[in-house]
Coordinates of C-alpha atoms and ligand atoms in Angstrom, one line a residue:
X26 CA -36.8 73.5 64.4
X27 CA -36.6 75.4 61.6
X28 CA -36.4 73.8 58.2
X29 CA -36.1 75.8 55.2
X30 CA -38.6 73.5 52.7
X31 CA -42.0 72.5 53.3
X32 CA -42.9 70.4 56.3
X33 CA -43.9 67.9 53.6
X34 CA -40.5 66.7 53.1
X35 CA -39.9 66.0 56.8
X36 CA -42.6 63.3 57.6
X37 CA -39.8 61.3 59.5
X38 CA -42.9 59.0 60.6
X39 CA -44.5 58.7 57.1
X40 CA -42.9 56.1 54.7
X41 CA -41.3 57.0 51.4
X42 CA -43.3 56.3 48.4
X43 CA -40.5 54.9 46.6
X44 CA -40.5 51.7 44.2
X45 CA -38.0 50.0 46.6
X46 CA -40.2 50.4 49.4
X47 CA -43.1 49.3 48.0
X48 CA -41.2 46.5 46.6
X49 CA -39.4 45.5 50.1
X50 CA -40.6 42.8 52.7
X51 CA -38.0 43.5 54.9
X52 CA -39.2 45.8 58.0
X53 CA -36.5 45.8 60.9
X54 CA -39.3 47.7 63.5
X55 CA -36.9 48.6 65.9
X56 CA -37.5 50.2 69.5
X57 CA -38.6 53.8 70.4
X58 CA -36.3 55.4 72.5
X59 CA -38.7 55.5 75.5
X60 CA -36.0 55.6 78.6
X61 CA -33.1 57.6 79.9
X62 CA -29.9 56.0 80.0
X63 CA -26.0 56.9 79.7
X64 CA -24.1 55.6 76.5
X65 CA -20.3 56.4 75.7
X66 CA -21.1 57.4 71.9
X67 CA -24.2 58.6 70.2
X68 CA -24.8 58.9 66.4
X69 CA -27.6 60.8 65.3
X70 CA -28.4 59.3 62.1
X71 CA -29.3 56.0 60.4
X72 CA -28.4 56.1 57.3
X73 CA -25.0 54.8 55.8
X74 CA -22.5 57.6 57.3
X75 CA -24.2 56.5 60.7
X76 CA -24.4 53.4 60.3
X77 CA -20.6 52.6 58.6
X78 CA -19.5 54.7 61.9
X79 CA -21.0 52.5 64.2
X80 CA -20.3 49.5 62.9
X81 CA -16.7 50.6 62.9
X82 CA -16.9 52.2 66.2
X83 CA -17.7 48.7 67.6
X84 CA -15.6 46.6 65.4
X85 CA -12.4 48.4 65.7
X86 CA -12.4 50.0 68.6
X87 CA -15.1 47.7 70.7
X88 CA -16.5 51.0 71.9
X89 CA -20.2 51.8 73.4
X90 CA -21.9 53.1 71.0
X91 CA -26.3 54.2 70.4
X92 CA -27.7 55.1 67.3
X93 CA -30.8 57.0 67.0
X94 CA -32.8 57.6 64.0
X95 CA -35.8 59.7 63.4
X96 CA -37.5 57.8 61.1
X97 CA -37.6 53.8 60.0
X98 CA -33.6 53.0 59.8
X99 CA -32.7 54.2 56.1
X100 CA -35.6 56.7 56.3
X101 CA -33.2 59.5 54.6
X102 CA -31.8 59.6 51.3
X103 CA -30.2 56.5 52.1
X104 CA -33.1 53.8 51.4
X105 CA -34.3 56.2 48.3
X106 CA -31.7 56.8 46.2
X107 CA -31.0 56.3 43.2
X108 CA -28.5 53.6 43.7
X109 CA -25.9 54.5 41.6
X110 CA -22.0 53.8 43.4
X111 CA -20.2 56.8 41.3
X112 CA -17.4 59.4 41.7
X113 CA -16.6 61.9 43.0
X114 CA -18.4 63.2 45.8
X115 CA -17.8 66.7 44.6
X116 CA -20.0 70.0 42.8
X117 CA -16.6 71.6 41.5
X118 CA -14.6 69.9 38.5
X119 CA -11.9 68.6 39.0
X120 CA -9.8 71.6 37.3
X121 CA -11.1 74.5 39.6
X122 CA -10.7 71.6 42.5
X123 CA -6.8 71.3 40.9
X124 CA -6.5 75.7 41.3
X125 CA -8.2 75.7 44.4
X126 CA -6.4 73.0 46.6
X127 CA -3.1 72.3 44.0
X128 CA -3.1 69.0 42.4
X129 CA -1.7 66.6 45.2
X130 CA -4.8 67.2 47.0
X131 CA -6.6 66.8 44.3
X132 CA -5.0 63.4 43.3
X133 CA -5.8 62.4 47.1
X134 CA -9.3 63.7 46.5
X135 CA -10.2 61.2 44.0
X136 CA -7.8 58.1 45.5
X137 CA -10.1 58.7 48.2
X138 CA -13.3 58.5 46.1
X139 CA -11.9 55.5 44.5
X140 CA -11.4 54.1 48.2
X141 CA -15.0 55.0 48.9
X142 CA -16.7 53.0 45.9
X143 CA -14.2 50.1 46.5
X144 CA -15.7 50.4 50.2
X145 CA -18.9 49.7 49.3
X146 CA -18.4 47.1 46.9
X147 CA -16.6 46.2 49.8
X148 CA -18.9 45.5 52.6
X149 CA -21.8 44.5 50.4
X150 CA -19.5 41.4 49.9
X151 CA -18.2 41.4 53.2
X152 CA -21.4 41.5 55.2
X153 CA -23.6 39.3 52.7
X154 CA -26.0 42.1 52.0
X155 CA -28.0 41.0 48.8
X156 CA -29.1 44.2 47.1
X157 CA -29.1 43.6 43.7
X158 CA -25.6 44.6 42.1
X159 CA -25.7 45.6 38.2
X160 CA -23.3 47.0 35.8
X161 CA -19.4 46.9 36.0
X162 CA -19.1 50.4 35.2
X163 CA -20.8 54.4 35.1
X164 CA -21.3 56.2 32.0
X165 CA -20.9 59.6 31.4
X166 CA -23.1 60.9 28.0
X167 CA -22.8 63.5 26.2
X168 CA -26.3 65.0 25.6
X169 CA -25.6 67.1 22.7
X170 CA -22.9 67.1 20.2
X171 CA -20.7 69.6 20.8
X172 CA -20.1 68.1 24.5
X173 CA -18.5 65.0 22.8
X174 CA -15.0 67.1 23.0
X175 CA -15.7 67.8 26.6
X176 CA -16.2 63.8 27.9
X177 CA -13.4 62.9 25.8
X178 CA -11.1 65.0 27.5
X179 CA -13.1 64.4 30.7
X180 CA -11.9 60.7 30.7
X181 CA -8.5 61.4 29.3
X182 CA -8.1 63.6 32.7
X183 CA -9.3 60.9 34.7
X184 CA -7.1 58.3 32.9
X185 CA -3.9 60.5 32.7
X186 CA -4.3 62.5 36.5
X187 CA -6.1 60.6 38.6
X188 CA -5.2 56.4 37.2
X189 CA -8.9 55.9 37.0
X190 CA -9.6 53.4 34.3
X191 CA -11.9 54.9 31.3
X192 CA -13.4 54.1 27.7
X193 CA -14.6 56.6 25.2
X194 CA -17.3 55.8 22.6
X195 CA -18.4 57.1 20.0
X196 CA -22.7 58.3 19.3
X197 CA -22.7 54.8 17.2
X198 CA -20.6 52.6 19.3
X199 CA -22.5 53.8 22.7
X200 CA -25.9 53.3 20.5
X201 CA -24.9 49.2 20.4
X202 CA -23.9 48.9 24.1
X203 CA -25.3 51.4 25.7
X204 CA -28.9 53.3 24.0
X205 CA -29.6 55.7 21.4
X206 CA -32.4 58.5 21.8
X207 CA -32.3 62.0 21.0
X208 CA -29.4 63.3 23.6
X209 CA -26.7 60.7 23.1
X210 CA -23.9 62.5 20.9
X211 CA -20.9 59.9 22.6
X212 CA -20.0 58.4 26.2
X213 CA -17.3 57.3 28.2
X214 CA -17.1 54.9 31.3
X215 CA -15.0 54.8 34.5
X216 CA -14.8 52.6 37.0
X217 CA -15.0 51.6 39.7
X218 CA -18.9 51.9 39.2
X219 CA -22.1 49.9 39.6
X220 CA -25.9 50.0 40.9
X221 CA -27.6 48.7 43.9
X222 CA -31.1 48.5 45.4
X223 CA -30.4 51.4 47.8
X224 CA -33.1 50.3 50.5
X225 CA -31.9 46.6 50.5
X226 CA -28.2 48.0 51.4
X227 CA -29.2 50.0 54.0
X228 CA -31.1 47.2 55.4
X229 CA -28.2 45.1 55.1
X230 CA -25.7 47.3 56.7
X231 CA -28.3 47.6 59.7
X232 CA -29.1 44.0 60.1
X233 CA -24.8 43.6 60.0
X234 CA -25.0 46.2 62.5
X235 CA -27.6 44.7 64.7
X236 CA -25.7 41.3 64.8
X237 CA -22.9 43.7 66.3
X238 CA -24.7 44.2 68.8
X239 CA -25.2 48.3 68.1
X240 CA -28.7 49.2 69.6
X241 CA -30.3 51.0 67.2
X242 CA -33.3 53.4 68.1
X243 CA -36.2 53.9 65.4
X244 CA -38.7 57.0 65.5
X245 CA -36.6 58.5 67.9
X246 CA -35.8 61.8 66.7
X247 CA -33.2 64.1 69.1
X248 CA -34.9 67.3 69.6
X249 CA -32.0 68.8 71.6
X250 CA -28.6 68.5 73.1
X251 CA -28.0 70.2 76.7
X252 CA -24.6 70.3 77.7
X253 CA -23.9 69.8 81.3
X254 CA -20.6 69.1 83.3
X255 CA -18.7 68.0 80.1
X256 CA -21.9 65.6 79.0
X257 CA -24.4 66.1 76.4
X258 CA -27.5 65.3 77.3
X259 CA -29.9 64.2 74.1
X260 CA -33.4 64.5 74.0
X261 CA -36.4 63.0 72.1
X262 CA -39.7 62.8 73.1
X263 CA -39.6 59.8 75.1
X264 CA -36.8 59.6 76.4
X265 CA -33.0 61.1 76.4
X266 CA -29.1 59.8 76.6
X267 CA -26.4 61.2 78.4
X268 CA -23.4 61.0 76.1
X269 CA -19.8 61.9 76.1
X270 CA -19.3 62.3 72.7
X271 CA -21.8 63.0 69.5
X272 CA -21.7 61.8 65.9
X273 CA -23.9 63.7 63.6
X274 CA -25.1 61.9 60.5
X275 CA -28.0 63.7 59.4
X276 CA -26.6 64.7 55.7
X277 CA -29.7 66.4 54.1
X278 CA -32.1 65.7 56.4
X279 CA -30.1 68.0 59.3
X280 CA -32.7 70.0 61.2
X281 CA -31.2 74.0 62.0
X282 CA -30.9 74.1 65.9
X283 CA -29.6 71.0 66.8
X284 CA -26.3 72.4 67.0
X285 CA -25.5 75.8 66.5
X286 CA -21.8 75.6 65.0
X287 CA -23.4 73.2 61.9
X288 CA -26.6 75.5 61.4
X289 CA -26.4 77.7 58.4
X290 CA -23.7 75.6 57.0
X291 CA -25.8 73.0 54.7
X292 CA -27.9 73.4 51.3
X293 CA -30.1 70.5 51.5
X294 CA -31.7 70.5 47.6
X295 CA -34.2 68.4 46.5
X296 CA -33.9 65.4 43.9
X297 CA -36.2 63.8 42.5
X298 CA -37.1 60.3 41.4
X299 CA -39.7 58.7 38.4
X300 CA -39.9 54.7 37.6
X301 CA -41.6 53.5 34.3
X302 CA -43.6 50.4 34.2
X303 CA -41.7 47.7 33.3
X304 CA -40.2 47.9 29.5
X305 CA -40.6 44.7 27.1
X306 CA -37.7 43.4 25.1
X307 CA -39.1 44.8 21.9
X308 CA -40.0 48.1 23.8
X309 CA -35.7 48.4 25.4
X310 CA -35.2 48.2 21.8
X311 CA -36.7 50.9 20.4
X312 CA -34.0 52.6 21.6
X313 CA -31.3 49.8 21.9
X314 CA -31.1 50.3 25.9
X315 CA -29.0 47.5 26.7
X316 CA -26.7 48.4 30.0
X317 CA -27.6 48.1 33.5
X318 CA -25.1 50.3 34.1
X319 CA -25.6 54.0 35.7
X320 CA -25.9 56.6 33.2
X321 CA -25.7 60.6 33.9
X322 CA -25.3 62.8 31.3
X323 CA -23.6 65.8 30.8
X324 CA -25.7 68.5 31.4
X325 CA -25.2 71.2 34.1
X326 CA -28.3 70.1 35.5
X327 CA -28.0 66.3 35.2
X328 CA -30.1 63.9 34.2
X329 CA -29.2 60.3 36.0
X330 CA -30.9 57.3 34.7
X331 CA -30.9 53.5 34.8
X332 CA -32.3 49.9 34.0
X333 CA -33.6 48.3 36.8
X334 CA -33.5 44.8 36.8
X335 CA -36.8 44.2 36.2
X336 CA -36.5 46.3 32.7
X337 CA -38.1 49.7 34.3
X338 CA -36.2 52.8 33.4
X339 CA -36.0 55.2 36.6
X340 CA -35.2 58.1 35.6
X341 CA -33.7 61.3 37.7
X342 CA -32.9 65.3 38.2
X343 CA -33.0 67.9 40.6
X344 CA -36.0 68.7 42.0
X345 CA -38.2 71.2 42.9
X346 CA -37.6 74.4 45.7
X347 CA -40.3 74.1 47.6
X348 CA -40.3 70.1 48.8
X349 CA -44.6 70.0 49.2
X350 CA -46.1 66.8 48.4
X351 CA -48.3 68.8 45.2
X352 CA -45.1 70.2 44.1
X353 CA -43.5 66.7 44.1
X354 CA -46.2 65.8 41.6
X355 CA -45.8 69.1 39.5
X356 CA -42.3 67.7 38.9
X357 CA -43.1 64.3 38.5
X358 CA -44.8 65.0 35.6
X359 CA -42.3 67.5 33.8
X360 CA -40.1 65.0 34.5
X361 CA -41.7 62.6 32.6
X362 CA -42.1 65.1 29.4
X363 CA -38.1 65.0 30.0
X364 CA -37.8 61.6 30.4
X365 CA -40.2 61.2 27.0
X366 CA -37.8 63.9 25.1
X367 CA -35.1 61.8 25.3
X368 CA -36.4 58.6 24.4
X369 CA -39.6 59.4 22.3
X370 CA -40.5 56.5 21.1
X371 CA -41.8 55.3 24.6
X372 CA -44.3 58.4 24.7
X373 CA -47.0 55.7 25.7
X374 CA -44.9 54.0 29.1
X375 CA -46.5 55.0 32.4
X376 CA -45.2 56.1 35.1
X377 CA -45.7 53.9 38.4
X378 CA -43.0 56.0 41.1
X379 CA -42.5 59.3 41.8
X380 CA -40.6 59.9 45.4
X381 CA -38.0 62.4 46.1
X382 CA -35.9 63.5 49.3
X383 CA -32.9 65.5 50.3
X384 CA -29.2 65.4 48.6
X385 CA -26.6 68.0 51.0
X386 CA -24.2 70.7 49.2
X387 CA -22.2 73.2 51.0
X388 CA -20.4 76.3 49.9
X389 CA -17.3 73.6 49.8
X390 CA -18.8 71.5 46.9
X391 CA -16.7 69.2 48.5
X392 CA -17.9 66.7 52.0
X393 CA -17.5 67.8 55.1
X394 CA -15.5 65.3 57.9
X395 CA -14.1 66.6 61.0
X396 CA -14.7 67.8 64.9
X397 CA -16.5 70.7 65.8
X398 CA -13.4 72.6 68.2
X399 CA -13.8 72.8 71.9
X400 CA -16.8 70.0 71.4
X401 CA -16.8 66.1 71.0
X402 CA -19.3 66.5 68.3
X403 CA -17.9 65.4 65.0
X404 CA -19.7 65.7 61.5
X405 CA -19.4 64.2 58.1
X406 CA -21.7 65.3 55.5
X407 CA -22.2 67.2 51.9
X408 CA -21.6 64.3 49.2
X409 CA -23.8 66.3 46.3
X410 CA -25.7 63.7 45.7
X411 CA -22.8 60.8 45.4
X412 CA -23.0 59.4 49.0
X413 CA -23.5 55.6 48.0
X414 CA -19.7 55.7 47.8
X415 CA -18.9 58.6 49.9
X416 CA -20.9 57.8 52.8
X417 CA -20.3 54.8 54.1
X418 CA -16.3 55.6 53.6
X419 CA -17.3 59.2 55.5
X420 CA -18.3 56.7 58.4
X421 CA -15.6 54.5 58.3
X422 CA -12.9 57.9 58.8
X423 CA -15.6 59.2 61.5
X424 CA -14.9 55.9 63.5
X425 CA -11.3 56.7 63.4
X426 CA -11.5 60.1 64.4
X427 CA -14.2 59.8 66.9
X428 CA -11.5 57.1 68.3
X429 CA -9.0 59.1 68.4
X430 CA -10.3 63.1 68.7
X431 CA -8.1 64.3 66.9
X432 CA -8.5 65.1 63.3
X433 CA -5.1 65.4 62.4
X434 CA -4.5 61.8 62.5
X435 CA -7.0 61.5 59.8
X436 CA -5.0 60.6 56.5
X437 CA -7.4 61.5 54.0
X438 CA -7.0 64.3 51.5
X439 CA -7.7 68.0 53.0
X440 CA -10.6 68.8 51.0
X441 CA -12.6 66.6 53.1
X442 CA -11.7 67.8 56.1
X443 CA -13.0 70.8 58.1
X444 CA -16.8 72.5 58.2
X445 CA -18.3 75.0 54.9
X446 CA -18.6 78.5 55.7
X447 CA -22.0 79.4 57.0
X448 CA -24.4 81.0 54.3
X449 CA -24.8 84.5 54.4
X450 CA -28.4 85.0 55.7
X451 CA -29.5 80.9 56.1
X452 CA -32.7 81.9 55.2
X453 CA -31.8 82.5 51.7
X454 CA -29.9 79.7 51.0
X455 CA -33.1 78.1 48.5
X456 CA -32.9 81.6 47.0
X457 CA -29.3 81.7 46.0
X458 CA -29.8 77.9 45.3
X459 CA -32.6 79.1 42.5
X460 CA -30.3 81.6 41.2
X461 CA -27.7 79.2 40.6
X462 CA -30.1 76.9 38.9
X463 CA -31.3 80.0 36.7
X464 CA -28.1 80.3 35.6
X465 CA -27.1 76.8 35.1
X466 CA -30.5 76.2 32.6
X467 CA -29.4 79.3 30.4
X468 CA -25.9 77.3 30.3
X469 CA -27.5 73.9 29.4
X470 CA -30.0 75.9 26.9
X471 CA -26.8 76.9 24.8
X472 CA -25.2 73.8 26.0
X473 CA -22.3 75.5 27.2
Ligands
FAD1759 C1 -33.6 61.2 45.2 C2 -32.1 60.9 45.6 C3 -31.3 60.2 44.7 C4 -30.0 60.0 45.0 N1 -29.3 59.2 44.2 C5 -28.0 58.9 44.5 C6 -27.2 58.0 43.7 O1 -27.7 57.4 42.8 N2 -25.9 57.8 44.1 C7 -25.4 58.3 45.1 O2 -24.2 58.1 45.4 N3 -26.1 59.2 45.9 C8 -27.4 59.4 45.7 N4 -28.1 60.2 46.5 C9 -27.4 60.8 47.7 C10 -27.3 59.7 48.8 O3 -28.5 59.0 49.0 C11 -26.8 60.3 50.1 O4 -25.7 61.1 49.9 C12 -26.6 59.3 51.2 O5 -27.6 58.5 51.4 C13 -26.3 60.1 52.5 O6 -26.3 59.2 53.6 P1 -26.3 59.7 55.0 O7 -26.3 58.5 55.9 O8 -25.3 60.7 55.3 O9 -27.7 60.5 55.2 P2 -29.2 60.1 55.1 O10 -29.4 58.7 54.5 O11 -30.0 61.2 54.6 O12 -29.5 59.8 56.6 C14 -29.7 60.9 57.6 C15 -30.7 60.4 58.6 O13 -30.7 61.3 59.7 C16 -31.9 61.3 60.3 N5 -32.1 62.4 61.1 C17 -32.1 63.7 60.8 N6 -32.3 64.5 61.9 C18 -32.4 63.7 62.9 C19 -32.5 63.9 64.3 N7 -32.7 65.2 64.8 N8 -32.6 62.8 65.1 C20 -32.5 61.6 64.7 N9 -32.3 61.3 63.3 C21 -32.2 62.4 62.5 C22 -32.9 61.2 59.1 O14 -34.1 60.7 59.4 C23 -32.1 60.4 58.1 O15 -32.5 59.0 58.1 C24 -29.4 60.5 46.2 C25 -30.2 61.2 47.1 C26 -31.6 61.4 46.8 C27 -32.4 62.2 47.8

């Protein structure tokens, strides 16, 4: 298959280097699909769009349903995140969004987000899955002064269009609940909004899903899809399934090939991921960090951060555009000179975890849910990076439309629904992605 970073970033058999994996007992060690068998439903895919669509595949609808996974369950962007449960799921603001689709959509838009994060808060309660919930809200910062204007109004809009419930604060009233440093001109929190140990939800959700009864294949990677008399016919190495209907779930991680209408159509981009050694009290101090709450700040090309709650800071950005294992140590250390920028006075804190892995935009900047036509291969994918609320919802609406086939019983705002256009010339697509990124660093060197 052809992939458009370095084979590196596709070890579906290695492990991720993350701190929550090296800081995880849990191992599910699942079969290998090593037999050929017929099942009514496949999903391709275990992370939480998969997952979230089989669960509710079997609970709703008490369907058939296999899910196979290349890697470990999780083994996408789903066990490494970053953990935060934030809003929206969306690249364009919310005032192009408002020109683009009209502003009913746009209100749907984000009542759906809403639903999404209220989801997951949702089933984390719901299915028992202990992964370490902290803060009560998000925060937005302002990184230099003369964005302070910008957030304001920022969570005015949300307040005023949208119901979303916000708080402005000012540089010195963010500096006693929040943390000081050199880019923190002002913030203001939304909510719904909290953290989670990524790779302890996904767990969760499997081990729900495995009570379920869902059989779940690990290291079982779908190489192809034959079509024949009205079935697919999926193939890994060992073994293959003969399927009416196909769910794919791969977000980031989707492989060009597997099915020709969705190749061409994603920009899987790299984010990356550093974690300090754990901070003292007296060390948190230095620079007042108090919340547990996500933070991102308001740069074009944002900088997301949080206290873990074992007092590390982890600490991420975009990454780099060519996804080789030396590269992801080039930018593990820039990151920490722009980790160290912000919050000088811990110049002398190590580093212990660097990991990254793949986030999916589209030409949309908006997710993708829906049906390929004249198939019964249905899609949801492209959360720009906010999937811990996006996804598991995107599996939930999968469910109903993989019940149903048709997608215009889905009653979820339009700008979900329906497939990106295709990138001109695929091949490009980390080259138009690096122009982009050219353009946004001249706009967050002015701060513009
Ligand atoms: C470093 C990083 C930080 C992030 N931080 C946040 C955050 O703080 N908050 C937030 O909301 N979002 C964050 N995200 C994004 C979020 O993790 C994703 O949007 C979400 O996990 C997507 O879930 P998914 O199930 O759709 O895809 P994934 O979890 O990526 O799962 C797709 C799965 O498909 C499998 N697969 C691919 N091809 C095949 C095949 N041919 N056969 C079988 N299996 C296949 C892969 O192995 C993979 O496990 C971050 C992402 C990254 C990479």
């Amino acid at each position: 298959m052809n992939n458009i970073y370095h084979s590196d970033i596709y070890q579906f058999n290695k492990p991720v280097s993350s701190y929550w994996e090296a800081n995880s007992s849990d191992d599910l060690n699942l079969d290998k699909l090593q037999k050929d068998f017929n099942s009514e439903i496949v999903v391709i895919g275990g992370g939480y769009t998969g997952l979230l669509c089989a669960i509710n595949l079997i609970e709703n609808y008490n369907l058939d349903v296999v899910l196979v996974e290349a890697g470990k369950v999780g083994w996408g962007a789903s066990s490494r995140n970053a953990g935060f449960c934030c809003l929206p799921p969306s690249k364009m603001s919310f005032k192009k969004m408002q020109s683009v689709y009209g502003k009913e959509e746009t209100k749907k838009f984000f009542k759906n987000s809403v639903e999404g994060a209220n989801y997951t808060k949702e089933i984390i309660e719901n299915y028992n899955i202990d992964c370490d919930m902290t803060g009560e809200n998000n925060f937005v910062v302002a990184h230099h002064k003369s964005k302070f204007q910008q957030i304001k109004e920022q969570a005015e809009a949300y307040k005023s269009e949208f119901g979303i419930e916000t708080q402005v604060y000012s540089k010195e009233e963010f500096n006693e609940i929040g943390h000081g440093g050199t880019e923190q001109f002002g913030a203001f929190s939304y909510k719904p909004g909290f953290a989670i140990n990524p790779l302890k939800f996904v767990n969760g959700l499997a081990k729900y899903a495995l009570s379920k009864k869902l059989k779940i294949y690990e290291n079982s990677k779908v190489d192809k899809i034959e079509k024949e008399n009205g079935s697919y016919h999926l193939k890994t190495n060992e073994g293959s399934i003969k399927t009416k209907k196909i769910v794919v779930a791969t977000n980031g991680f989707y492989q060009e090939g597997l099915v020709p209408e969705l190749d061409g159509r994603v920009l899987p981009v790299i984010s990356n991921i550093i974690v300090t050694r754990p901070l003292t009290n007296e060390e948190l101090s230095l620079h007042n960090f108090n919340t547990y709450a996500p933070i991102a700040n308001s740069k074009n090309l944002l900088y997301y951060y949080r206290k873990l709650p074992d007092n590390r800071i982890l600490f991420g950005t975009r990454g780099d555009f060519e996804g080789s294992d030396q590269s992801n140590l080039n930018r593990a250390n820039d990151m920490e000179k722009f980790l160290k920028n912000i919050f000088p006075k811990w110049k002398n804190i190590t580093i212990e975890y660097n990991w990254r892995g793949l986030i999916a935009l589209s030409q949309k900047l908006t997710p993708s849910i829906g049906k390929i036509e004249n198939e019964e291969i249905y899609y949801g994918f492209g959360y720009s990076g906010v999937g811990v609320s996006a996804a598991p919802w995107t599996g939930k609406q999968l469910s109903k439309l993989v019940f149903s086939s048709n997608s215009k019983d889905l009653d979820i705002s339009k700008i979900y629904k329906g497939l990106p256009k295709k990138f001109i010339f695929p091949k490009l697509r980390v080259f138009y992605f690096r122009l982009a990124i050219f353009f946004y660093k001249i706009k967050d060197k002015f701060n513009i």
